[in-house]
Amino acid sequence: MEKKKYHIVTYGCQMNVHESEKLAGIMQQLGYEETDETEKADAILFNTCCIRENAEERAYGNIGALKNLKREKKDLIIAVGGCMTQQSGAAEKLKKTFPFVDIVFGTHNLEDFKRLFEKKLSTKKSVLEIQAREGSVKEGTPKYRTSYPNAWVNIMYGCNNFCTYCIVPYVRGRERSRKVEDIVEECRELIAQGYKEITLLGQNVNSYGNDFEEGVNFAKLIATIAALDGKFRLRFMTNHPKDLSREVAYAIKENPKICRAVHLPVQSGSNRILKAMNRRYTREDYLEKLAFLKEIVPNCAVTTDVMVGFPTETEEDFNDTYDLMKTARFHGAFTFIYSPRSGTMAANLDGQIPEEVSKARISKLIDLQNGINREISEEYITKTVEVLTEGYDEKKKMYFGREEFGKMIYFASDKDVFGEFVNVKITKANGISLIGTTEN
Ligand code: SAH
Ligand code: SF4
Ligand code: F3S
């Protein structure tokens, strides 16, 4: 008999991408197989995000679009979970808007999805279960990985920081670290299975182990993983500037398997705004962190997240951000317009910034960063870099992958090099990506 099929739609960050690999693992355990085509699926799962309003709008749009399919195909099961549904009152609102949704779950009971799905199958009634609080760390959830040659590995869950604009602490709960042994064992198995890159995930990886006895910390964890046998790269995200230590910089310096690439979101260059955001560092602290990183790991590539239009942001505050980005010369930057999130402190502040002002500000930052990206790309030309091949682009007829600092490189090869490390000599810069030729 043909197997039933599932299709998963994921929004949001890498953590959610990995969480979807757990949902996929559970679906495989239930005897389903994956399909890319919505129309062919017997179960469609949405793993949602609520970091900004547009993430929620997209999810609402795509769930709503299934109304007719569901009408034609009565047995189709539609499930919605993740950060959006974990917000207070959101699950009920979703169910009211889209009564045809069969299962609604949150972030704290994602790992219990097998039971929820089976409950739906056996009762034939819709299931709405949101666990209000985070439980303790669960191990052993099956994972069906979809990002070979990279593998995502959670090192911790939740966030304690309560940046005033951010919904994450409300929907992901407090920080909980996984045990060193469990993380190292997972990494060891992944390397044995042939994975070539491991990316450690946490909202603030630098506070890893703070909930354990002394002696466990992030620097020691990455050094321990990097000491495992085999050729692989180790990456991690995200770093909070207030917690990034010299010890972490030394761990990067001393372990060649750890990529010299640090994602260090600055958010703003204005001390007044940083304070209002509750980021707990100043512009000067941030620049000092950059300075010691570059001093200890001279070729380290730093990327960032930055936001415009936080309530009360003046032209002067914005200029401080612009100036900081110019000084820092980031290897890459994600830019965002502040989006008020109900339930967060900043959503109630006076002085919300009109959209046209935010749009003008963000486009200035994008122009600045595009110029820097171009300059950095030019610096690669004639250099040879080691690329980990992630896939093949049918249109371009070229393989693609990333070098240590995260730049996307395209190159032609007669051999099938998917999942392999290849030396590529860069010949041309093309926007943020680079083009090169193989040397082996
Ligand atoms: N834990 C990570 C960030 C996770 S969210 C950290 O602290 O850096 C990823 C990015 O989304 C953030 O860095 C921030 O720039 C942006 N972001 C978060 N909340 C936002 C909001 N309400 N509006 C706009 N951007 C937001
Ligand atoms: Fe959100 Fe701040 Fe936590 Fe990052 S550190 S997830 S921005 S509250
Ligand atoms: Fe990630 Fe979005 Fe949740 S960014 S943690 S999926 S709110």
Short mmCIF file of C-alpha atoms and ligand atoms in Angstrom, two decimals:
data_model
loop_
_atom_site.label_atom_id
_atom_site.label_comp_id
_atom_site.label_asym_id
_atom_site.label_seq_id
_atom_site.Cartn_x
_atom_site.Cartn_y
_atom_site.Cartn_z
CA MET A 1 0.00 0.00 0.00
CA GLU A 2 1.21 3.48 -0.78
CA LYS A 3 2.36 5.43 2.24
CA LYS A 4 0.47 8.49 3.37
CA LYS A 5 2.28 11.78 2.88
CA TYR A 6 3.05 14.86 4.98
CA HIS A 7 4.10 18.34 4.00
CA ILE A 8 5.62 20.82 6.47
CA VAL A 9 5.66 24.60 6.06
CA THR A 10 8.18 26.38 8.29
CA TYR A 11 8.45 30.07 9.16
CA GLY A 12 11.03 31.85 11.30
CA CYS A 13 14.50 31.09 12.50
CA GLN A 14 16.90 28.15 12.23
CA MET A 15 15.61 26.89 15.52
CA ASN A 16 12.21 26.46 13.91
CA VAL A 17 13.76 24.81 10.87
CA HIS A 18 15.26 22.26 13.22
CA GLU A 19 12.04 21.92 15.19
CA SER A 20 10.36 21.03 11.88
CA GLU A 21 12.93 18.25 11.48
CA LYS A 22 11.58 16.88 14.76
CA LEU A 23 7.98 17.12 13.49
CA ALA A 24 9.15 15.31 10.34
CA GLY A 25 10.80 12.65 12.50
CA ILE A 26 7.52 12.12 14.34
CA MET A 27 5.57 11.92 11.05
CA GLN A 28 8.03 9.32 9.74
CA GLN A 29 7.54 7.37 12.95
CA LEU A 30 3.81 7.49 12.28
CA GLY A 31 4.47 5.85 8.90
CA TYR A 32 4.10 8.92 6.68
CA GLU A 33 6.57 10.04 4.00
CA GLU A 34 7.53 13.52 2.90
CA THR A 35 6.09 15.35 -0.10
CA ASP A 36 6.91 18.83 -1.48
CA GLU A 37 3.48 19.15 -3.01
CA THR A 38 0.69 20.48 -0.84
CA GLU A 39 -2.03 18.90 -3.00
CA LYS A 40 -0.58 15.42 -2.58
CA ALA A 41 -0.31 15.61 1.20
CA ASP A 42 -2.55 13.75 3.65
CA ALA A 43 -1.25 15.91 6.50
CA ILE A 44 -0.06 19.52 6.27
CA LEU A 45 1.82 20.95 9.24
CA PHE A 46 2.57 24.63 9.81
CA ASN A 47 5.42 25.50 12.14
CA THR A 48 4.86 29.19 12.74
CA CYS A 49 6.79 32.28 13.88
CA CYS A 50 5.65 35.53 15.47
CA ILE A 51 8.86 37.56 15.67
CA ARG A 52 7.37 40.26 13.42
CA GLU A 53 3.83 40.92 12.25
CA ASN A 54 4.55 39.88 8.65
CA ALA A 55 5.58 36.39 9.79
CA GLU A 56 2.12 35.93 11.29
CA GLU A 57 0.38 37.43 8.27
CA ARG A 58 2.11 35.00 5.94
CA ALA A 59 1.09 32.03 8.07
CA TYR A 60 -2.51 33.22 8.29
CA GLY A 61 -2.59 33.72 4.51
CA ASN A 62 -1.20 30.28 3.75
CA ILE A 63 -3.42 28.45 6.24
CA GLY A 64 -6.50 30.31 4.92
CA ALA A 65 -5.58 29.28 1.37
CA LEU A 66 -6.17 25.62 2.29
CA LYS A 67 -9.87 26.06 2.94
CA ASN A 68 -10.95 24.70 -0.45
CA LEU A 69 -8.48 21.84 -0.47
CA LYS A 70 -9.81 20.77 2.91
CA ARG A 71 -13.37 20.95 1.63
CA GLU A 72 -12.50 18.66 -1.30
CA LYS A 73 -10.36 16.34 0.75
CA LYS A 74 -12.16 15.62 3.99
CA ASP A 75 -9.46 13.32 5.38
CA LEU A 76 -6.71 15.92 5.04
CA ILE A 77 -5.26 16.76 8.45
CA ILE A 78 -4.10 20.33 9.01
CA ALA A 79 -1.98 21.08 12.07
CA VAL A 80 -0.65 24.44 13.23
CA GLY A 81 1.98 24.89 15.93
CA GLY A 82 5.02 26.92 16.90
CA CYS A 83 5.66 30.36 18.31
CA MET A 84 2.56 32.06 16.87
CA THR A 85 0.13 29.65 18.52
CA GLN A 86 2.04 29.71 21.81
CA GLN A 87 1.14 33.39 22.39
CA SER A 88 -1.56 33.99 24.91
CA GLY A 89 -5.02 33.57 23.31
CA ALA A 90 -3.57 32.97 19.84
CA ALA A 91 -4.58 29.32 19.51
CA GLU A 92 -8.23 30.09 20.21
CA LYS A 93 -8.15 33.00 17.76
CA LEU A 94 -6.67 30.76 15.08
CA LYS A 95 -9.29 28.06 15.61
CA LYS A 96 -12.05 30.66 15.44
CA THR A 97 -10.74 32.13 12.19
CA PHE A 98 -10.05 28.74 10.61
CA PRO A 99 -12.39 26.13 12.14
CA PHE A 100 -11.14 23.59 9.57
CA VAL A 101 -7.74 23.36 11.30
CA ASP A 102 -7.53 19.93 12.98
CA ILE A 103 -4.66 20.25 15.45
CA VAL A 104 -3.32 23.31 17.26
CA PHE A 105 -0.26 22.96 19.47
CA GLY A 106 2.44 25.24 20.90
CA THR A 107 6.21 25.28 21.25
CA HIS A 108 6.19 23.56 24.64
CA ASN A 109 4.31 20.48 23.44
CA LEU A 110 5.84 20.12 19.97
CA GLU A 111 7.68 17.04 21.10
CA ASP A 112 4.35 15.54 22.12
CA PHE A 113 3.02 15.84 18.56
CA LYS A 114 2.80 12.07 18.02
CA ARG A 115 0.21 11.77 20.78
CA LEU A 116 -1.75 14.79 19.49
CA PHE A 117 -1.81 13.36 15.96
CA GLU A 118 -2.93 9.95 17.18
CA LYS A 119 -5.61 11.60 19.30
CA LYS A 120 -6.94 13.34 16.20
CA LEU A 121 -6.93 10.05 14.26
CA SER A 122 -8.70 8.09 16.98
CA THR A 123 -11.28 10.68 18.13
CA LYS A 124 -11.84 12.30 14.68
CA LYS A 125 -12.33 15.51 16.66
CA SER A 126 -10.15 18.58 16.46
CA VAL A 127 -7.39 18.84 19.05
CA LEU A 128 -6.28 22.09 20.69
CA GLU A 129 -3.57 21.67 23.30
CA ILE A 130 -1.20 24.40 24.35
CA GLN A 131 1.07 23.64 27.27
CA ALA A 132 1.36 26.90 29.20
CA ARG A 133 4.87 26.43 30.61
CA GLU A 134 8.05 24.90 29.31
CA GLY A 135 8.82 21.44 30.64
CA SER A 136 12.28 20.08 31.32
CA VAL A 137 14.57 19.32 28.38
CA LYS A 138 13.38 16.29 26.42
CA GLU A 139 15.84 13.95 24.76
CA GLY A 140 15.26 11.28 22.16
CA THR A 141 12.71 12.97 19.88
CA PRO A 142 13.24 11.42 16.42
CA LYS A 143 14.66 13.79 13.80
CA TYR A 144 14.31 13.58 10.07
CA ARG A 145 17.09 15.88 8.90
CA THR A 146 16.74 17.77 5.66
CA SER A 147 19.81 20.00 5.58
CA TYR A 148 22.69 17.61 4.80
CA PRO A 149 25.68 18.25 4.82
CA ASN A 150 24.79 20.60 7.70
CA ALA A 151 23.11 19.39 10.87
CA TRP A 152 21.40 21.59 13.43
CA VAL A 153 21.95 20.74 17.09
CA ASN A 154 20.09 22.42 19.95
CA ILE A 155 22.30 23.23 22.89
CA MET A 156 19.69 25.15 24.84
CA TYR A 157 16.11 26.30 24.66
CA GLY A 158 14.36 29.50 25.71
CA CYS A 159 15.59 32.96 26.59
CA ASN A 160 15.94 34.93 29.82
CA ASN A 161 16.78 38.31 28.36
CA PHE A 162 13.46 40.03 27.77
CA CYS A 163 14.66 42.57 25.25
CA THR A 164 11.70 44.94 25.35
CA TYR A 165 10.73 44.49 21.68
CA CYS A 166 10.97 40.71 21.64
CA ILE A 167 8.28 38.03 21.90
CA VAL A 168 10.67 35.07 22.11
CA PRO A 169 10.90 34.80 25.93
CA TYR A 170 7.08 34.69 26.08
CA VAL A 171 6.74 31.89 23.56
CA ARG A 172 9.87 29.86 24.25
CA GLY A 173 10.06 30.03 28.04
CA ARG A 174 13.15 30.33 30.25
CA GLU A 175 16.64 29.11 29.39
CA ARG A 176 17.23 25.37 29.71
CA SER A 177 20.54 23.84 28.64
CA ARG A 178 20.98 20.34 27.28
CA LYS A 179 23.58 18.24 29.06
CA VAL A 180 27.11 18.32 27.64
CA GLU A 181 27.13 14.51 27.23
CA ASP A 182 23.89 14.51 25.23
CA ILE A 183 25.10 17.27 22.91
CA VAL A 184 28.53 15.73 22.37
CA GLU A 185 27.01 12.31 21.73
CA GLU A 186 24.62 13.74 19.15
CA CYS A 187 27.53 15.52 17.40
CA ARG A 188 29.63 12.35 17.45
CA GLU A 189 26.83 10.36 15.80
CA LEU A 190 26.24 13.06 13.18
CA ILE A 191 29.91 13.07 12.21
CA ALA A 192 29.89 9.26 12.03
CA GLN A 193 26.86 9.50 9.72
CA GLY A 194 28.84 11.77 7.39
CA TYR A 195 27.57 15.24 8.32
CA LYS A 196 30.30 17.82 7.57
CA GLU A 197 29.01 20.84 9.42
CA ILE A 198 27.30 21.19 12.77
CA THR A 199 25.50 24.37 13.75
CA LEU A 200 24.75 24.72 17.44
CA LEU A 201 21.51 26.52 18.19
CA GLY A 202 20.38 28.66 21.09
CA GLN A 203 18.82 32.14 21.49
CA ASN A 204 21.87 33.16 23.48
CA VAL A 205 24.50 30.45 23.18
CA ASN A 206 26.91 32.39 25.39
CA SER A 207 24.79 31.73 28.44
CA TYR A 208 24.89 27.97 27.81
CA GLY A 209 25.25 26.08 31.08
CA ASN A 210 24.29 28.97 33.37
CA ASP A 211 21.56 26.72 34.73
CA PHE A 212 24.10 24.01 35.65
CA GLU A 213 26.76 23.71 38.32
CA GLU A 214 29.96 25.63 37.74
CA GLY A 215 32.53 24.32 35.33
CA VAL A 216 30.22 24.03 32.33
CA ASN A 217 30.18 26.87 29.84
CA PHE A 218 29.90 27.58 26.14
CA ALA A 219 33.64 27.97 25.50
CA LYS A 220 34.33 24.55 27.02
CA LEU A 221 31.44 23.00 25.12
CA ILE A 222 32.65 24.16 21.69
CA ALA A 223 36.23 23.13 22.49
CA THR A 224 34.97 19.65 23.47
CA ILE A 225 32.95 19.24 20.27
CA ALA A 226 35.80 20.56 18.12
CA ALA A 227 38.06 17.89 19.62
CA LEU A 228 35.93 15.09 18.12
CA ASP A 229 37.62 13.09 15.35
CA GLY A 230 36.79 13.67 11.70
CA LYS A 231 36.76 16.57 9.27
CA PHE A 232 33.87 18.89 10.00
CA ARG A 233 33.03 22.52 10.65
CA LEU A 234 31.45 23.82 13.81
CA ARG A 235 29.21 26.90 13.76
CA PHE A 236 26.91 28.38 16.38
CA MET A 237 24.23 31.01 16.78
CA THR A 238 23.12 33.39 18.22
CA ASN A 239 25.55 35.30 20.39
CA HIS A 240 24.38 37.99 22.76
CA PRO A 241 27.02 40.75 22.97
CA LYS A 242 26.62 41.13 26.73
CA ASP A 243 27.69 37.50 27.31
CA LEU A 244 30.37 37.00 24.65
CA SER A 245 33.61 36.29 26.54
CA ARG A 246 37.31 36.28 25.75
CA GLU A 247 37.27 32.60 26.64
CA VAL A 248 34.97 31.96 23.66
CA ALA A 249 37.29 33.96 21.40
CA TYR A 250 40.24 31.84 22.57
CA ALA A 251 38.26 28.65 21.97
CA ILE A 252 37.69 29.81 18.37
CA LYS A 253 41.36 30.70 17.96
CA GLU A 254 42.62 27.40 19.30
CA ASN A 255 40.28 25.06 17.42
CA PRO A 256 40.55 25.20 13.62
CA LYS A 257 37.29 23.24 13.23
CA ILE A 258 35.36 26.16 14.72
CA CYS A 259 34.48 28.61 11.95
CA ARG A 260 35.90 32.06 12.44
CA ALA A 261 32.42 33.50 11.99
CA VAL A 262 30.44 35.09 14.78
CA HIS A 263 26.87 36.36 14.49
CA LEU A 264 26.66 39.17 17.02
CA PRO A 265 23.39 41.12 16.77
CA VAL A 266 23.90 44.76 17.70
CA GLN A 267 20.27 45.96 17.18
CA SER A 268 21.15 49.66 17.55
CA GLY A 269 24.16 51.95 17.78
CA SER A 270 22.45 54.44 20.11
CA ASN A 271 23.03 54.07 23.84
CA ARG A 272 19.64 55.57 24.63
CA ILE A 273 17.85 53.06 22.39
CA LEU A 274 19.98 50.12 23.59
CA LYS A 275 18.94 50.98 27.11
CA ALA A 276 15.27 51.23 26.15
CA MET A 277 15.63 47.85 24.43
CA ASN A 278 17.07 46.37 27.64
CA ARG A 279 20.05 44.99 25.73
CA ARG A 280 22.35 45.53 28.72
CA TYR A 281 25.41 46.74 26.78
CA THR A 282 26.42 50.10 25.41
CA ARG A 283 27.74 51.01 22.00
CA GLU A 284 31.20 51.23 23.60
CA ASP A 285 30.83 47.75 25.17
CA TYR A 286 29.87 46.37 21.78
CA LEU A 287 32.83 47.95 20.01
CA GLU A 288 35.09 46.65 22.77
CA LYS A 289 33.79 43.09 22.18
CA LEU A 290 34.49 43.50 18.46
CA ALA A 291 37.98 44.75 19.25
CA PHE A 292 38.92 41.78 21.44
CA LEU A 293 37.39 39.32 18.98
CA LYS A 294 39.51 40.76 16.17
CA GLU A 295 42.56 40.93 18.39
CA ILE A 296 42.30 37.26 19.47
CA VAL A 297 40.92 35.92 16.17
CA PRO A 298 42.33 38.39 13.60
CA ASN A 299 40.45 37.15 10.52
CA CYS A 300 37.13 36.61 12.33
CA ALA A 301 34.06 37.55 10.25
CA VAL A 302 31.32 39.23 12.27
CA THR A 303 27.72 39.45 11.08
CA THR A 304 24.84 41.20 12.80
CA ASP A 305 21.11 41.93 13.14
CA VAL A 306 20.02 45.54 13.32
CA MET A 307 16.68 47.20 13.79
CA VAL A 308 15.30 50.63 12.88
CA GLY A 309 12.18 52.38 14.11
CA PHE A 310 12.22 51.28 17.75
CA PRO A 311 9.78 53.62 19.62
CA THR A 312 11.21 57.14 20.10
CA GLU A 313 14.19 56.51 17.76
CA THR A 314 15.33 59.96 16.58
CA GLU A 315 17.36 60.86 13.52
CA GLU A 316 20.33 61.20 15.85
CA ASP A 317 19.82 57.69 17.30
CA PHE A 318 19.56 56.35 13.77
CA ASN A 319 22.76 58.13 12.75
CA ASP A 320 24.51 56.41 15.66
CA THR A 321 23.41 53.05 14.22
CA TYR A 322 24.50 54.05 10.73
CA ASP A 323 27.85 55.18 12.05
CA LEU A 324 28.38 52.01 14.06
CA MET A 325 27.67 49.87 11.01
CA LYS A 326 30.17 51.89 9.02
CA THR A 327 32.82 51.50 11.74
CA ALA A 328 32.17 47.80 12.37
CA ARG A 329 32.14 46.94 8.63
CA PHE A 330 30.12 43.79 9.20
CA HIS A 331 30.61 40.77 6.97
CA GLY A 332 26.83 40.72 6.58
CA ALA A 333 23.77 42.20 8.28
CA PHE A 334 20.10 41.36 8.60
CA THR A 335 18.10 44.58 8.83
CA PHE A 336 14.62 44.81 10.30
CA ILE A 337 11.91 47.40 10.84
CA TYR A 338 10.68 47.27 14.42
CA SER A 339 7.33 45.50 14.63
CA PRO A 340 5.26 45.96 17.81
CA ARG A 341 4.49 42.59 19.45
CA SER A 342 1.55 42.48 21.76
CA GLY A 343 2.55 41.50 25.29
CA THR A 344 6.06 42.96 25.07
CA MET A 345 7.13 46.08 26.99
CA ALA A 346 7.91 48.16 23.91
CA ALA A 347 4.47 47.65 22.36
CA ASN A 348 3.02 50.02 24.96
CA LEU A 349 5.61 52.76 24.61
CA ASP A 350 4.71 56.19 23.30
CA GLY A 351 6.59 57.43 20.29
CA GLN A 352 5.95 54.64 17.78
CA ILE A 353 7.73 55.59 14.55
CA PRO A 354 5.75 56.12 11.32
CA GLU A 355 6.36 53.44 8.71
CA GLU A 356 7.68 55.83 6.04
CA VAL A 357 10.36 57.05 8.46
CA SER A 358 11.41 53.48 9.28
CA LYS A 359 11.43 52.56 5.60
CA ALA A 360 13.70 55.48 4.74
CA ARG A 361 16.04 54.54 7.58
CA ILE A 362 16.23 50.87 6.70
CA SER A 363 16.95 51.61 3.06
CA LYS A 364 19.90 53.79 4.09
CA LEU A 365 21.29 50.90 6.16
CA ILE A 366 20.72 48.44 3.32
CA ASP A 367 22.56 50.72 0.86
CA LEU A 368 25.45 51.11 3.27
CA GLN A 369 25.70 47.38 3.92
CA ASN A 370 25.36 46.52 0.21
CA GLY A 371 28.38 48.72 -0.47
CA ILE A 372 30.36 46.99 2.28
CA ASN A 373 29.26 43.55 1.02
CA ARG A 374 30.48 44.47 -2.47
CA GLU A 375 33.86 45.61 -1.16
CA ILE A 376 34.27 42.46 0.92
CA SER A 377 33.28 40.30 -2.07
CA GLU A 378 35.90 42.04 -4.25
CA GLU A 379 38.53 41.16 -1.68
CA TYR A 380 37.85 37.46 -2.31
CA ILE A 381 38.73 37.64 -6.02
CA THR A 382 41.81 35.50 -6.90
CA LYS A 383 41.77 33.91 -3.44
CA THR A 384 41.23 30.17 -2.97
CA VAL A 385 38.67 29.14 -0.38
CA GLU A 386 37.41 25.82 0.92
CA VAL A 387 33.73 25.37 0.11
CA LEU A 388 31.40 22.83 1.66
CA THR A 389 29.05 21.94 -1.22
CA GLU A 390 25.40 22.26 -0.21
CA GLY A 391 23.64 21.69 -3.52
CA TYR A 392 23.37 22.10 -7.27
CA ASP A 393 21.65 25.04 -8.96
CA GLU A 394 19.85 23.69 -12.04
CA LYS A 395 19.42 27.14 -13.60
CA LYS A 396 23.00 28.25 -13.16
CA LYS A 397 24.32 24.72 -13.83
CA MET A 398 26.66 25.19 -10.92
CA TYR A 399 27.23 23.70 -7.50
CA PHE A 400 27.00 26.03 -4.52
CA GLY A 401 28.13 26.07 -0.94
CA ARG A 402 29.69 28.23 1.74
CA GLU A 403 33.22 29.02 2.76
CA GLU A 404 34.24 29.35 6.39
CA PHE A 405 32.92 32.90 6.82
CA GLY A 406 29.53 32.04 5.36
CA LYS A 407 29.82 33.56 1.85
CA MET A 408 27.87 31.67 -0.83
CA ILE A 409 30.13 30.44 -3.62
CA TYR A 410 29.01 29.07 -7.00
CA PHE A 411 31.27 26.88 -9.12
CA ALA A 412 31.09 24.33 -11.95
CA SER A 413 32.35 20.78 -11.50
CA ASP A 414 32.29 17.67 -13.68
CA LYS A 415 32.39 15.44 -10.63
CA ASP A 416 29.47 15.11 -8.22
CA VAL A 417 30.78 17.03 -5.21
CA PHE A 418 27.54 17.33 -3.20
CA GLY A 419 28.40 17.23 0.51
CA GLU A 420 32.14 17.50 -0.10
CA PHE A 421 34.79 20.06 0.71
CA VAL A 422 36.17 21.59 -2.49
CA ASN A 423 38.89 24.19 -3.02
CA VAL A 424 37.56 26.98 -5.20
CA LYS A 425 39.47 29.90 -6.69
CA ILE A 426 37.24 32.97 -6.75
CA THR A 427 37.07 34.63 -10.15
CA LYS A 428 34.08 36.96 -9.93
CA ALA A 429 31.83 38.72 -7.45
CA ASN A 430 28.12 38.65 -8.20
CA GLY A 431 26.07 40.62 -5.66
CA ILE A 432 26.51 38.94 -2.30
CA SER A 433 27.51 35.63 -3.86
CA LEU A 434 30.80 34.74 -5.51
CA ILE A 435 31.76 32.66 -8.52
CA GLY A 436 34.86 30.53 -8.82
CA THR A 437 36.53 27.56 -10.42
CA THR A 438 37.56 24.28 -8.80
CA GLU A 439 41.18 23.44 -8.28
CA ASN A 440 40.88 19.75 -7.62
N1 SAH B 1 18.21 35.68 20.20
C1 SAH B 1 18.65 36.41 19.11
C2 SAH B 1 17.57 36.97 18.21
C3 SAH B 1 16.41 36.20 17.81
S1 SAH B 1 15.27 37.07 16.85
C4 SAH B 1 19.40 37.61 19.65
O1 SAH B 1 19.20 38.03 20.74
O2 SAH B 1 20.15 38.17 18.90
C5 SAH B 1 16.20 37.57 15.43
C6 SAH B 1 16.21 39.04 15.18
O3 SAH B 1 14.91 39.51 14.95
C7 SAH B 1 16.69 39.88 16.34
O4 SAH B 1 18.08 39.94 16.40
C8 SAH B 1 16.08 41.22 16.05
O5 SAH B 1 16.93 42.02 15.26
C9 SAH B 1 14.84 40.88 15.26
N2 SAH B 1 13.63 41.14 16.03
C10 SAH B 1 13.24 40.60 17.19
N3 SAH B 1 12.07 41.12 17.61
C11 SAH B 1 11.71 42.03 16.67
C12 SAH B 1 10.60 42.93 16.53
N4 SAH B 1 9.65 43.00 17.44
N5 SAH B 1 10.57 43.70 15.43
C13 SAH B 1 11.54 43.66 14.50
N6 SAH B 1 12.59 42.86 14.58
C14 SAH B 1 12.70 42.04 15.65
FE1 SF4 B 2 14.73 38.11 21.90
FE2 SF4 B 2 16.59 39.40 23.21
FE3 SF4 B 2 16.10 36.85 23.79
FE4 SF4 B 2 17.26 37.49 21.50
S1 SF4 B 2 18.12 37.81 23.54
S2 SF4 B 2 15.59 36.07 21.79
S3 SF4 B 2 16.31 39.42 20.98
S4 SF4 B 2 14.74 38.59 24.12
FE1 F3S B 3 12.24 31.75 15.93
FE2 F3S B 3 10.19 33.17 15.17
FE3 F3S B 3 9.98 31.70 17.29
S1 F3S B 3 12.29 33.77 15.05
S2 F3S B 3 12.01 31.56 18.13
S3 F3S B 3 10.32 30.99 15.21
S4 F3S B 3 9.17 33.73 17.05
#
